[in-house]
Coordinates of C-alpha atoms and ligand atoms in Angstrom, one line a residue:
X1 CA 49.1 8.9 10.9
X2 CA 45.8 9.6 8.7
X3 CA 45.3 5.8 9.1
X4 CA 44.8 5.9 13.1
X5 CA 41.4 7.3 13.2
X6 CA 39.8 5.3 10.1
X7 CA 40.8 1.8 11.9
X8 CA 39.7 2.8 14.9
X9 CA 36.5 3.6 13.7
X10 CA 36.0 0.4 11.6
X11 CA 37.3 -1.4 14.6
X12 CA 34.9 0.4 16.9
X13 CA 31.9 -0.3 13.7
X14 CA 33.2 -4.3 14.0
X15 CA 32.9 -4.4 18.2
X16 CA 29.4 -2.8 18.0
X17 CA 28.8 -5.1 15.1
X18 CA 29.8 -8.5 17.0
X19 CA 28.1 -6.8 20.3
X20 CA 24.9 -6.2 18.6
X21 CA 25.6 -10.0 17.0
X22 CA 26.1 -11.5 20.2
X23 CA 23.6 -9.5 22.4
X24 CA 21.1 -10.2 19.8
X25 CA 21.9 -14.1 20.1
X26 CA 22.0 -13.7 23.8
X27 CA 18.3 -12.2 23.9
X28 CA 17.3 -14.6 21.3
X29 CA 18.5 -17.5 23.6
X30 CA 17.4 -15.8 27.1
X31 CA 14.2 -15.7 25.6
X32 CA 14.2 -19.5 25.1
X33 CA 17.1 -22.0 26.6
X34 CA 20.0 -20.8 27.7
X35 CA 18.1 -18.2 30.0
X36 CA 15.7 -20.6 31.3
X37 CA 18.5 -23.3 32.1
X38 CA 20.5 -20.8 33.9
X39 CA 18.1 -19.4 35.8
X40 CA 16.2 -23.1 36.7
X41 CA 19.8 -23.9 38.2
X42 CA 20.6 -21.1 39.9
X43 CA 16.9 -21.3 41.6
X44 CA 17.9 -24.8 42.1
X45 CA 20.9 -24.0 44.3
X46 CA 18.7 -21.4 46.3
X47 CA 16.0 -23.3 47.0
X48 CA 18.9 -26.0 48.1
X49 CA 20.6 -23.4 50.3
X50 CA 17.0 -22.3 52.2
X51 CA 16.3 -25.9 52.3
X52 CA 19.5 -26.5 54.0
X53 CA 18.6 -23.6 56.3
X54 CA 15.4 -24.5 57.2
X55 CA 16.2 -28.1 58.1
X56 CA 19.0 -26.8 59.9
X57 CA 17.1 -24.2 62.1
X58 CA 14.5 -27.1 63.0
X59 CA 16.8 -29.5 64.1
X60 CA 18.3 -26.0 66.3
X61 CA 15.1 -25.6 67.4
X62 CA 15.1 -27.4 70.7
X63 CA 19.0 -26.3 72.0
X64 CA 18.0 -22.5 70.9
X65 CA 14.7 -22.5 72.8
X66 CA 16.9 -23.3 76.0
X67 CA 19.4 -20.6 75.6
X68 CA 22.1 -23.2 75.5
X69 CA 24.9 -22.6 73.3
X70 CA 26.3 -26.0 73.4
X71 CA 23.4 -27.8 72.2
X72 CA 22.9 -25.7 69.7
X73 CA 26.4 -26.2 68.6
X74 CA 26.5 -30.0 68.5
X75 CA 23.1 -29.7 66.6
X76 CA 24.2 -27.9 64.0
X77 CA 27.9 -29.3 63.6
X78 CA 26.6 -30.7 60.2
X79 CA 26.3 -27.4 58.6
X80 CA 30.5 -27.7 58.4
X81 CA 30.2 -30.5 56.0
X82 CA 28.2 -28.5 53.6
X83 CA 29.6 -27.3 50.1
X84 CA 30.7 -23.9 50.2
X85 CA 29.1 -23.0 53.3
X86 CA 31.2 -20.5 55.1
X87 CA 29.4 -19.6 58.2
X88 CA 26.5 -20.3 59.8
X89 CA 25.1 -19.0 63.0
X90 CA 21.5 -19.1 65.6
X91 CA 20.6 -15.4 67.0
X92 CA 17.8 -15.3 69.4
X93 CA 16.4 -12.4 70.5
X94 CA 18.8 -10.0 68.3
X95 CA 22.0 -11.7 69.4
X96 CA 23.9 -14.5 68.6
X97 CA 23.5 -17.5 70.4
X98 CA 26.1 -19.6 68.4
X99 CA 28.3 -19.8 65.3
X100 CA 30.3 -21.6 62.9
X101 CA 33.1 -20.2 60.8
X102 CA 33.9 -17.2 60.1
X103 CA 31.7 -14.1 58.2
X104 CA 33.9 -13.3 54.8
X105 CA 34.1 -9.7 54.5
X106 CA 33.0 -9.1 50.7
X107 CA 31.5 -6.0 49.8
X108 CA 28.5 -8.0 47.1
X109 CA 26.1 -10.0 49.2
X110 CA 22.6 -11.7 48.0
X111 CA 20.1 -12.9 49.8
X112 CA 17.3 -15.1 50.5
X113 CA 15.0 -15.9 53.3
X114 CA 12.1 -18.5 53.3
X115 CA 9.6 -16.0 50.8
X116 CA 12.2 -17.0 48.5
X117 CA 12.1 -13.0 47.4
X118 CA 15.2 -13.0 45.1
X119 CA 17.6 -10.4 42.7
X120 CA 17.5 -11.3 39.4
X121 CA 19.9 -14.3 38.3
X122 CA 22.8 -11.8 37.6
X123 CA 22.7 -10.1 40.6
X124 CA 23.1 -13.8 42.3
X125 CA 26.0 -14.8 39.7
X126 CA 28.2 -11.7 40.4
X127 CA 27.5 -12.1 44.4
X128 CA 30.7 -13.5 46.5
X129 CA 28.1 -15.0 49.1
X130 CA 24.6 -16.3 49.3
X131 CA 23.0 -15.5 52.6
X132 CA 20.0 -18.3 53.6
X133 CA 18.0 -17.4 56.8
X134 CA 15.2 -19.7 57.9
X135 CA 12.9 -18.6 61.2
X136 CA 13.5 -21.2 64.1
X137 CA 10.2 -22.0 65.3
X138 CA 9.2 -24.1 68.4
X139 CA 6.1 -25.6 68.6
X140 CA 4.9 -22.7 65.7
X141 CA 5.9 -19.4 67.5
X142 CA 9.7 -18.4 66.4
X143 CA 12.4 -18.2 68.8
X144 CA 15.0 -16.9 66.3
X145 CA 16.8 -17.0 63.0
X146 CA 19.5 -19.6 61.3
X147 CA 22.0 -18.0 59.1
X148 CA 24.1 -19.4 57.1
X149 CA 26.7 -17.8 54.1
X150 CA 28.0 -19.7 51.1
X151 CA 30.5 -19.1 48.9
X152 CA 28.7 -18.4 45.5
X153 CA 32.4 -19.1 44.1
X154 CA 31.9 -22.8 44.3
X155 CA 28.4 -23.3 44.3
X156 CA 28.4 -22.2 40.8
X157 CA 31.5 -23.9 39.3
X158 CA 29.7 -25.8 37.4
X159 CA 27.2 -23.7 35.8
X160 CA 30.3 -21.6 35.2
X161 CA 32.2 -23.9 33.6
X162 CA 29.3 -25.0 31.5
X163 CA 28.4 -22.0 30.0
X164 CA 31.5 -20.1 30.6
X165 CA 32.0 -19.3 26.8
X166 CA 28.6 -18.6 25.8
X167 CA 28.0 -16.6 29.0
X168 CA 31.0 -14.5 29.3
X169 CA 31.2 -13.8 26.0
X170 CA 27.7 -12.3 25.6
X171 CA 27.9 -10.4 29.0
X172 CA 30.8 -8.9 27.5
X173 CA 29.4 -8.1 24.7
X174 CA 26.3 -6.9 26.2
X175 CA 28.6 -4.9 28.1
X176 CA 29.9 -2.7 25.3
X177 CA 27.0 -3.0 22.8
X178 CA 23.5 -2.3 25.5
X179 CA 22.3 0.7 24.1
X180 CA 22.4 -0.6 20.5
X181 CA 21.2 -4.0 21.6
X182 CA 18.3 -1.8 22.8
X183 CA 17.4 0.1 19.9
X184 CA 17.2 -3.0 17.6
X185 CA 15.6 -5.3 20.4
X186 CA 12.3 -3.5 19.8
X187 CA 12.5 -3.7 16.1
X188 CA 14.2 -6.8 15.0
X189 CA 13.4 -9.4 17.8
X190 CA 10.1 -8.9 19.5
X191 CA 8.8 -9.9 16.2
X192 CA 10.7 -12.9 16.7
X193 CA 9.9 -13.3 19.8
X194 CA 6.3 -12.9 19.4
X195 CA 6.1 -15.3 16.5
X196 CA 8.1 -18.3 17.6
X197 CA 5.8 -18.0 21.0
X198 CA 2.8 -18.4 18.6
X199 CA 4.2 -21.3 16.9
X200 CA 4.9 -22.9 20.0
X201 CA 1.6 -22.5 21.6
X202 CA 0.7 -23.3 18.4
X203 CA 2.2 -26.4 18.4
X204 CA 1.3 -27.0 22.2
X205 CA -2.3 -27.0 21.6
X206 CA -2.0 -29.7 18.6
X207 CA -0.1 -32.1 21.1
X208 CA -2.5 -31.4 23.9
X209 CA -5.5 -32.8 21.4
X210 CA -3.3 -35.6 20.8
X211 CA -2.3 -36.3 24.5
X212 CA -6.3 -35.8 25.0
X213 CA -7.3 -38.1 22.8
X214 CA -4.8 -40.6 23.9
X215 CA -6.0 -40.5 27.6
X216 CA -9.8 -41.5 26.1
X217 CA -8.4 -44.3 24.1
X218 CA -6.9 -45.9 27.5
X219 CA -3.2 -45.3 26.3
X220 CA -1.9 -43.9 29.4
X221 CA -1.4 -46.9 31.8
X222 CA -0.1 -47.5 34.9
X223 CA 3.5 -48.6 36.2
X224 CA 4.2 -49.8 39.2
X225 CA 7.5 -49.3 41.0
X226 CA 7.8 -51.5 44.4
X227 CA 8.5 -49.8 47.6
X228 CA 10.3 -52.3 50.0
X229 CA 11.2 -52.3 53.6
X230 CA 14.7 -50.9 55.4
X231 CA 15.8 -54.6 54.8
X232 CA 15.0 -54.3 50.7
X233 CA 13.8 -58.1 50.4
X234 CA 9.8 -57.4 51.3
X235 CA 7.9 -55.1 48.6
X236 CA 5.3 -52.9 51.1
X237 CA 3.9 -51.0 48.2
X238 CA 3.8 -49.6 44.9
X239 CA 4.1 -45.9 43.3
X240 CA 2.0 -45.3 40.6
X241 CA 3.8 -43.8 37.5
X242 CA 1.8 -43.5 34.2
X243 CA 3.1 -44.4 30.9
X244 CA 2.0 -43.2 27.7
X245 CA 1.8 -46.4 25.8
X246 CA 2.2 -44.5 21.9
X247 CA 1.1 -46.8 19.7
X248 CA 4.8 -48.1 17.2
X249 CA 6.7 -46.0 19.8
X250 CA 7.1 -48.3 22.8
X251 CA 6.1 -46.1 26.6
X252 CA 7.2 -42.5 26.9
X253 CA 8.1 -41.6 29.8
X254 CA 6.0 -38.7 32.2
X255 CA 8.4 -36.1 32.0
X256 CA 7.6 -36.1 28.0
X257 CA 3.7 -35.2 28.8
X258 CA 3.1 -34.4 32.4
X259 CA 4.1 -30.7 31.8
X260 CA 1.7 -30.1 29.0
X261 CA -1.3 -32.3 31.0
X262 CA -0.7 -30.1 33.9
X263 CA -0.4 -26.7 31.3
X264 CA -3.6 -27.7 29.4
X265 CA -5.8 -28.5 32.5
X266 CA -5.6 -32.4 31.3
X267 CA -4.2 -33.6 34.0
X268 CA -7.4 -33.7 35.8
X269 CA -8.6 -36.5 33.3
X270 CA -5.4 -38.2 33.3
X271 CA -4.9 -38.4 37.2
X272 CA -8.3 -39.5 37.2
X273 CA -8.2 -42.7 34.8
X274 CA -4.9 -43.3 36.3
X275 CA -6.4 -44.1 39.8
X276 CA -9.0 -45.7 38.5
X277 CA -7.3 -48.5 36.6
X278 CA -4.6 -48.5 39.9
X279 CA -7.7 -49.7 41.9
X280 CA -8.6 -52.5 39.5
X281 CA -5.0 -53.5 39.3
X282 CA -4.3 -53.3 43.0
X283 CA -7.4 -55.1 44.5
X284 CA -5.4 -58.5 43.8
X285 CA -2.7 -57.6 46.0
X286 CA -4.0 -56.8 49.1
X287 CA -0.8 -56.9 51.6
X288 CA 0.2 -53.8 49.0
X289 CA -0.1 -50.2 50.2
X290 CA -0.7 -47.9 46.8
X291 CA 0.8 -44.6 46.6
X292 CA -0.7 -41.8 43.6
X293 CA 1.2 -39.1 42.7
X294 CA -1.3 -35.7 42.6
X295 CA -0.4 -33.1 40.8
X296 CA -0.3 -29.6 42.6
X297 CA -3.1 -28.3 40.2
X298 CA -5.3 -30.7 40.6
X299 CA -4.8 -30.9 44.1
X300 CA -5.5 -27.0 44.7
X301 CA -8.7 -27.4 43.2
X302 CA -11.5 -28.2 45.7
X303 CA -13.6 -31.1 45.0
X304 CA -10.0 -33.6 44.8
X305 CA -10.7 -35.1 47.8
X306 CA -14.7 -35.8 46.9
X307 CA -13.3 -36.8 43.2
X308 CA -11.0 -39.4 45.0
X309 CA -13.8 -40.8 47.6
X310 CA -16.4 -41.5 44.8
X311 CA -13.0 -43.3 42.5
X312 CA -12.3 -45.1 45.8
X313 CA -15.7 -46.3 46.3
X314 CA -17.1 -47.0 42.9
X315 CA -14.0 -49.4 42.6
X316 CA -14.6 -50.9 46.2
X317 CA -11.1 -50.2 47.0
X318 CA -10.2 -49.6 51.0
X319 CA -9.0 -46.2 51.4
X320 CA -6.5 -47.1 54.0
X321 CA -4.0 -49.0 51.6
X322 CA -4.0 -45.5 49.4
X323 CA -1.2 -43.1 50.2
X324 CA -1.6 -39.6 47.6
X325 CA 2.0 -38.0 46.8
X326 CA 2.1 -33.9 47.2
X327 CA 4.7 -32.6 46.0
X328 CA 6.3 -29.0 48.2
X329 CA 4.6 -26.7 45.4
X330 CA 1.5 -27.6 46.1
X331 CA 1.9 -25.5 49.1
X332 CA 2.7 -22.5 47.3
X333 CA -1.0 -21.1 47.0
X334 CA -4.0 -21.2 48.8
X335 CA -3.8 -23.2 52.0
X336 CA -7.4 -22.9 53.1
X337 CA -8.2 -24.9 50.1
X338 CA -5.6 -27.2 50.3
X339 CA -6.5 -27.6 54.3
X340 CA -9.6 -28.9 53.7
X341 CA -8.9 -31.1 51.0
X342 CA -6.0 -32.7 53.2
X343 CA -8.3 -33.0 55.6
X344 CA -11.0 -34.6 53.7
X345 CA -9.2 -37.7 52.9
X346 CA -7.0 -38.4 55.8
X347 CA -10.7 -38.3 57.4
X348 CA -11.5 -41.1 55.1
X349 CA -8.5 -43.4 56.0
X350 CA -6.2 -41.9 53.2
X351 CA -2.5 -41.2 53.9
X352 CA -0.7 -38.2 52.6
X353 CA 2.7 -38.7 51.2
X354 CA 5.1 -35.4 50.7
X355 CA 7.3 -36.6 47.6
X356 CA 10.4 -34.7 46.3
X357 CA 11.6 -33.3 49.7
X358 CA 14.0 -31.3 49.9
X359 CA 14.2 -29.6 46.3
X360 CA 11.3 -27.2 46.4
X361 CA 9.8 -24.3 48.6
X362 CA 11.0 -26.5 52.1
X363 CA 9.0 -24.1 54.4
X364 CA 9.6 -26.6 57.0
X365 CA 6.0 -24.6 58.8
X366 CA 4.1 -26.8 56.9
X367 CA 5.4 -30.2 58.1
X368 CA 3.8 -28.7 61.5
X369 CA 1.1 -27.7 60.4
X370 CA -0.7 -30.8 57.9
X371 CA 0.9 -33.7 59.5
X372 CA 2.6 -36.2 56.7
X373 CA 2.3 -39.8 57.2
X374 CA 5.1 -39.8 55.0
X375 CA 8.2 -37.9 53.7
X376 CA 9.7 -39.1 50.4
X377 CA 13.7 -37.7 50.2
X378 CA 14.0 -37.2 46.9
X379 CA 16.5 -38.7 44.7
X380 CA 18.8 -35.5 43.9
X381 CA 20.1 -36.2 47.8
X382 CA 19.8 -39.7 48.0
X383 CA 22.0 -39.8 44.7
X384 CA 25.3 -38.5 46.5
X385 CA 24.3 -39.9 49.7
X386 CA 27.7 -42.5 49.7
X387 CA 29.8 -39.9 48.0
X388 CA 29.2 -36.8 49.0
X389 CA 29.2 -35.5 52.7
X390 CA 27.2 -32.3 52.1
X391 CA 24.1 -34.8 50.8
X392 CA 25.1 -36.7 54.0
X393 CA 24.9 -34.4 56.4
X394 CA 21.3 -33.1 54.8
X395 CA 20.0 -36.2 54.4
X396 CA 21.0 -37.4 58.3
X397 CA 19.3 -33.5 59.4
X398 CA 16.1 -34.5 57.4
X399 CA 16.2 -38.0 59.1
X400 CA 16.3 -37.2 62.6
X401 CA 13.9 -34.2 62.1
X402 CA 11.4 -36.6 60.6
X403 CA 11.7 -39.4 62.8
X404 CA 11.3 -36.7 65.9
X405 CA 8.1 -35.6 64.3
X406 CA 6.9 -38.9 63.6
X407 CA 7.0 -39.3 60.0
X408 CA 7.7 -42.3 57.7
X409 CA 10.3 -41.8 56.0
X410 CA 11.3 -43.3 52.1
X411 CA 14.7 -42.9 50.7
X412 CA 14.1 -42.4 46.5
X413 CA 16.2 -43.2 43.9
X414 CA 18.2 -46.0 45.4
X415 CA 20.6 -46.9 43.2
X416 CA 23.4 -49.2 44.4
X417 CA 24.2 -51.4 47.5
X418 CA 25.8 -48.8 49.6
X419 CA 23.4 -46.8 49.4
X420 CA 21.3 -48.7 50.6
X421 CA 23.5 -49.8 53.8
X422 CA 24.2 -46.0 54.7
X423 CA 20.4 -45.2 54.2
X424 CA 19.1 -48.3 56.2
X425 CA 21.9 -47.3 59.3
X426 CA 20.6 -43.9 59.1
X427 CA 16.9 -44.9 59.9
X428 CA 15.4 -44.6 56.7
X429 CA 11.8 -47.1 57.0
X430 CA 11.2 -47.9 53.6
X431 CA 12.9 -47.6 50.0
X432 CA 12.3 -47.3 46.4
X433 CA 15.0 -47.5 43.4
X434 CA 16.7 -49.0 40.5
X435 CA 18.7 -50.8 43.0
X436 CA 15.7 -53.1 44.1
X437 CA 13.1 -52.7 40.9
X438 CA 12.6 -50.5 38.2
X439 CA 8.7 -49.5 37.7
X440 CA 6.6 -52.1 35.7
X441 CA 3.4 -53.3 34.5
X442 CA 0.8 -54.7 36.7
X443 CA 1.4 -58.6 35.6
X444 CA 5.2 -58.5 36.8
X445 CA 3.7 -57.1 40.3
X446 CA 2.5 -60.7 40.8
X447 CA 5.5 -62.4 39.8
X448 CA 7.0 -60.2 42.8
X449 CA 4.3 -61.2 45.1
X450 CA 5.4 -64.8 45.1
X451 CA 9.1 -63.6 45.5
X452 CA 7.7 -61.4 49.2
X453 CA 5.9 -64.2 50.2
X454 CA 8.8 -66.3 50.5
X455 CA 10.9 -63.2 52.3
X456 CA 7.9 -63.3 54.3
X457 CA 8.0 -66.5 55.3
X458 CA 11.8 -67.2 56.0
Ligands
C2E1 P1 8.3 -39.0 41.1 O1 6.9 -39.0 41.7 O2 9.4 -38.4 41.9 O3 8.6 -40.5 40.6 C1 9.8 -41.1 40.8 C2 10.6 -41.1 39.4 O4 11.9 -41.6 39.6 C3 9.9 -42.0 38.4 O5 10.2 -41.4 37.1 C4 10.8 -43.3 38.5 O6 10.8 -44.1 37.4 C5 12.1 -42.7 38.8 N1 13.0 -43.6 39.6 C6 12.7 -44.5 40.5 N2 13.8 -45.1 41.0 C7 14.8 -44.5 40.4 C8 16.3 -44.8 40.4 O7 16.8 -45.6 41.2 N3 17.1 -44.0 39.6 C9 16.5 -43.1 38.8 N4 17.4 -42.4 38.0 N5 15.2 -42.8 38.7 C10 14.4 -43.6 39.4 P2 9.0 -41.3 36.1 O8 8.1 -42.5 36.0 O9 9.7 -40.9 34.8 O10 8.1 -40.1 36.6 C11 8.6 -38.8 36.7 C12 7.6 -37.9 37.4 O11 6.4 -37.7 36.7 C13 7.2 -38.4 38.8 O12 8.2 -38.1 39.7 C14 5.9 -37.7 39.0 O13 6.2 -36.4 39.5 C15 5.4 -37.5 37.6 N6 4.3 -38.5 37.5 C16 4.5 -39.8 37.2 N7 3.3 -40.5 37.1 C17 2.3 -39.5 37.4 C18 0.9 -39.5 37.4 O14 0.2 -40.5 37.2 N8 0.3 -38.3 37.7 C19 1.0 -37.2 38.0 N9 0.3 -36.1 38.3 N10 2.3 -37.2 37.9 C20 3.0 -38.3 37.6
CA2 CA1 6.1 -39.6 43.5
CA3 CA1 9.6 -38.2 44.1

């Protein structure tokens, strides 16, 4: 009888034991991985969802100016195919014009509108439905809203599934041991914290003198990846993708040093030397159109377009066979800037390129207002384009939004045959992939030269 409250007391000293255990290695990871992943995803699948709205309230745009429900309707019938979309609907003028499915009645909603103004990633997780609005807008003045709901249920499975173990079990014990978690957060891990951030900038800042010093001895180099036409047998043009040629360690890829160029303020130098040895390479094919990639920094910092021009003309290479990638986040800060820069060098003959489309900020405004030459779809869409109809149905809406605003349009990431027949039927102009050539030195450019002019010719 004596014996009750003893074990329950070392049982209760055990649970706030493993609580403090397991909220301690929860805040420890939050701080670095697990957090970061988890929250990267679950921005992912918002930015998806407004994406999804915003493409979807453009292509509505025309049937919800008229008034006319059945227009509307057959513009929007794609939405159905969508993963975990629910409902969707077009209200103009405070009522609703037309709808699709049916609104779940769940107590725990989230949600998101273009200013991407979000709860915090648990707030999101524990919501039954994700709510994406996007403003329809005709001609630039808005005529009403697109709605749609998605089941949070399925749109997470993975992630769930993923991290179900590690997850649950630290919300749970989070759950029972918060208060004690809090006391020893401020004593025990902020040190932590504070040091291993120390180390790592630490750490950081060696790397960025060896990444700098790498750039001045000419070891980041150019790779070319062809871009060829809707039939895939004539190469149009080449991306330029830099390579870190490390001496004994082969070519590291970008996504190894790109992040810390860009973080450092590097990237300036390196964008620069890239373009400039892309002009000395490129002058010898001349039926070649040469796209850059321009990193958002770089490109939000007046003076890119002059920078460019003087590159351009030092090398005596034509500005209209140069096509610079932006990427959506450029757009994310100050447009007056970014306006004038745009403007620079399409005055000069250069074509702007927006690369990635589809998995960042998608304020479809923009498209309006700086004109593209051309939209890249990126690969994340063109992946599941044979397999899955959601992609499908996106990557048809971006299509015919494109093509009605007059954009060229390159499908990324091609990777097998029907791909390529699905994206060629669905009026895709040019594309770039595995499937046709993997990125390469300038030398094996020519050898592909020879191969185009004989497409050319037959
Ligand atoms: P990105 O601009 O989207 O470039 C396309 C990436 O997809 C390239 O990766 C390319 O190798 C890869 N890719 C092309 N076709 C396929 C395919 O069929 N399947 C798969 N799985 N991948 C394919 P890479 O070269 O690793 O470049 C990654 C990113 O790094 C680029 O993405 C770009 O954002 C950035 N980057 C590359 N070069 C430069 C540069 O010179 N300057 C700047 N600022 N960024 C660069
Ligand atoms: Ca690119
Ligand atoms: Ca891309």
């Amino acid at each position: 009888v004596d014996a009750s409250p003893t074990s329950h007391s070392i049982g209760r000293t055990i649970t706030v034991l493993t609580s403090v255990s397991l909220a301690v290695s929860l805040v420890a990871l939050g701080s670095f991985a697990g957090m970061q992943s988890l929250s990267r995803y679950v921005e992912q699948k918002q930015q998806g969802l407004v994406a999804t709205a915003q493409i979807f309230a453009s292509v509505a745009a025309p049937g919800a100016r008229k008034g006319d429900t059945g227009e509307v309707l057959r513009a929007i019938r794609a939405i159905g195919k969508i993963e975990s979309v629910v409902h969707a609907r077009v209200e103009t003028g405070g009522r609703v014009l037309a709808s699709i499915g049916v609104v779940p009645q769940l107590s725990s909603d989230a949600r998101l509108d273009e200013t991407l103004v979000t709860e915090g990633v648990l707030a999101i997780m524990r919501s039954r439905t994700i709510e994406a609005s996007a403003i329809i807008r005709d001609g630039g003045e808005p005529v009403g809203r697109f709605v749609l709901l998605a089941e949070t249920e399925g749109l997470f499975a993975p992630l769930t599934t993923a991290l179900a173990s590690l997850f649950i079990a630290a919300l749970i014990s989070l759950g029972i041991g918060v208060s004690v978690a809090g006391q020893f957060r401020r004593q025990l891990l902020d040190p932590v914290i504070a040091l291993l951030t120390s180390v790592r900038s630490l750490a950081a800042s060696k790397e960025a003198r060896a990444l700098s010093a790498a750039i001045d001895a000419g070891e980041l180099i150019p790779f070319y990846q062809p871009i060829f036409d809707r039939t895939g047998t004539v190469m149009a043009g080449v991306e330029v993708l830099v390579r870190w040629k490390k001496p004994g360690q082969g070519f590291v890829l970008p996504g190894d040093f790109v992040p810390l160029a860009e973080k450092t303020g590097l990237i300036g130098k390196l964008d620069a030397v890239l373009l400039r040895q892309a002009c000395r390479d490129a002058l010898a094919w001349p039926e070649l159109t040469v796209n850059v990639n321009a990193s958002a920094i770089v490109f939000q910092s007046a003076g890119f377009a002059r920078r460019v021009l003087a590159t351009l003309q030092a090398e005596g290479f034509p500005a209209d066979r140069l096509m610079v990638e932006l990427t959506e986040s450029a757009f994310a800060g100050d447009s007056e800037t970014l306006r004038g820069e745009i403007q620079a060098l399409r005055q000069a003959g250069i074509a702007i390129a927006l690369d990635d489309f589809g998995t960042g900020f998608s304020n479809l405004s923009y498209l309006q207002q700086f004109r593209f030459d051309e939209i890249k779809i990126d690969r994340t869409f063109v992946d599941k384009f044979d397999r899955s109809t959601d992609s499908a149905a996106i990557v048809t809406a971006i299509i015919s939004m494109s093509r009605a605003i007059g954009m060229t349009i390159v499908a990324e990431g091609v990777e097998r045959a029907e791909q390529h027949d699905l994206l060629s039927e669905a009026g895709v102009h040019y594309m770039q992939g595995f499937y046709f050539a993997k990125p390469m030195p300038a030398a094996d450019i020519e050898a592909r030269r020879q191969a185009n002019r004989g497409a050319e010719a037959a």
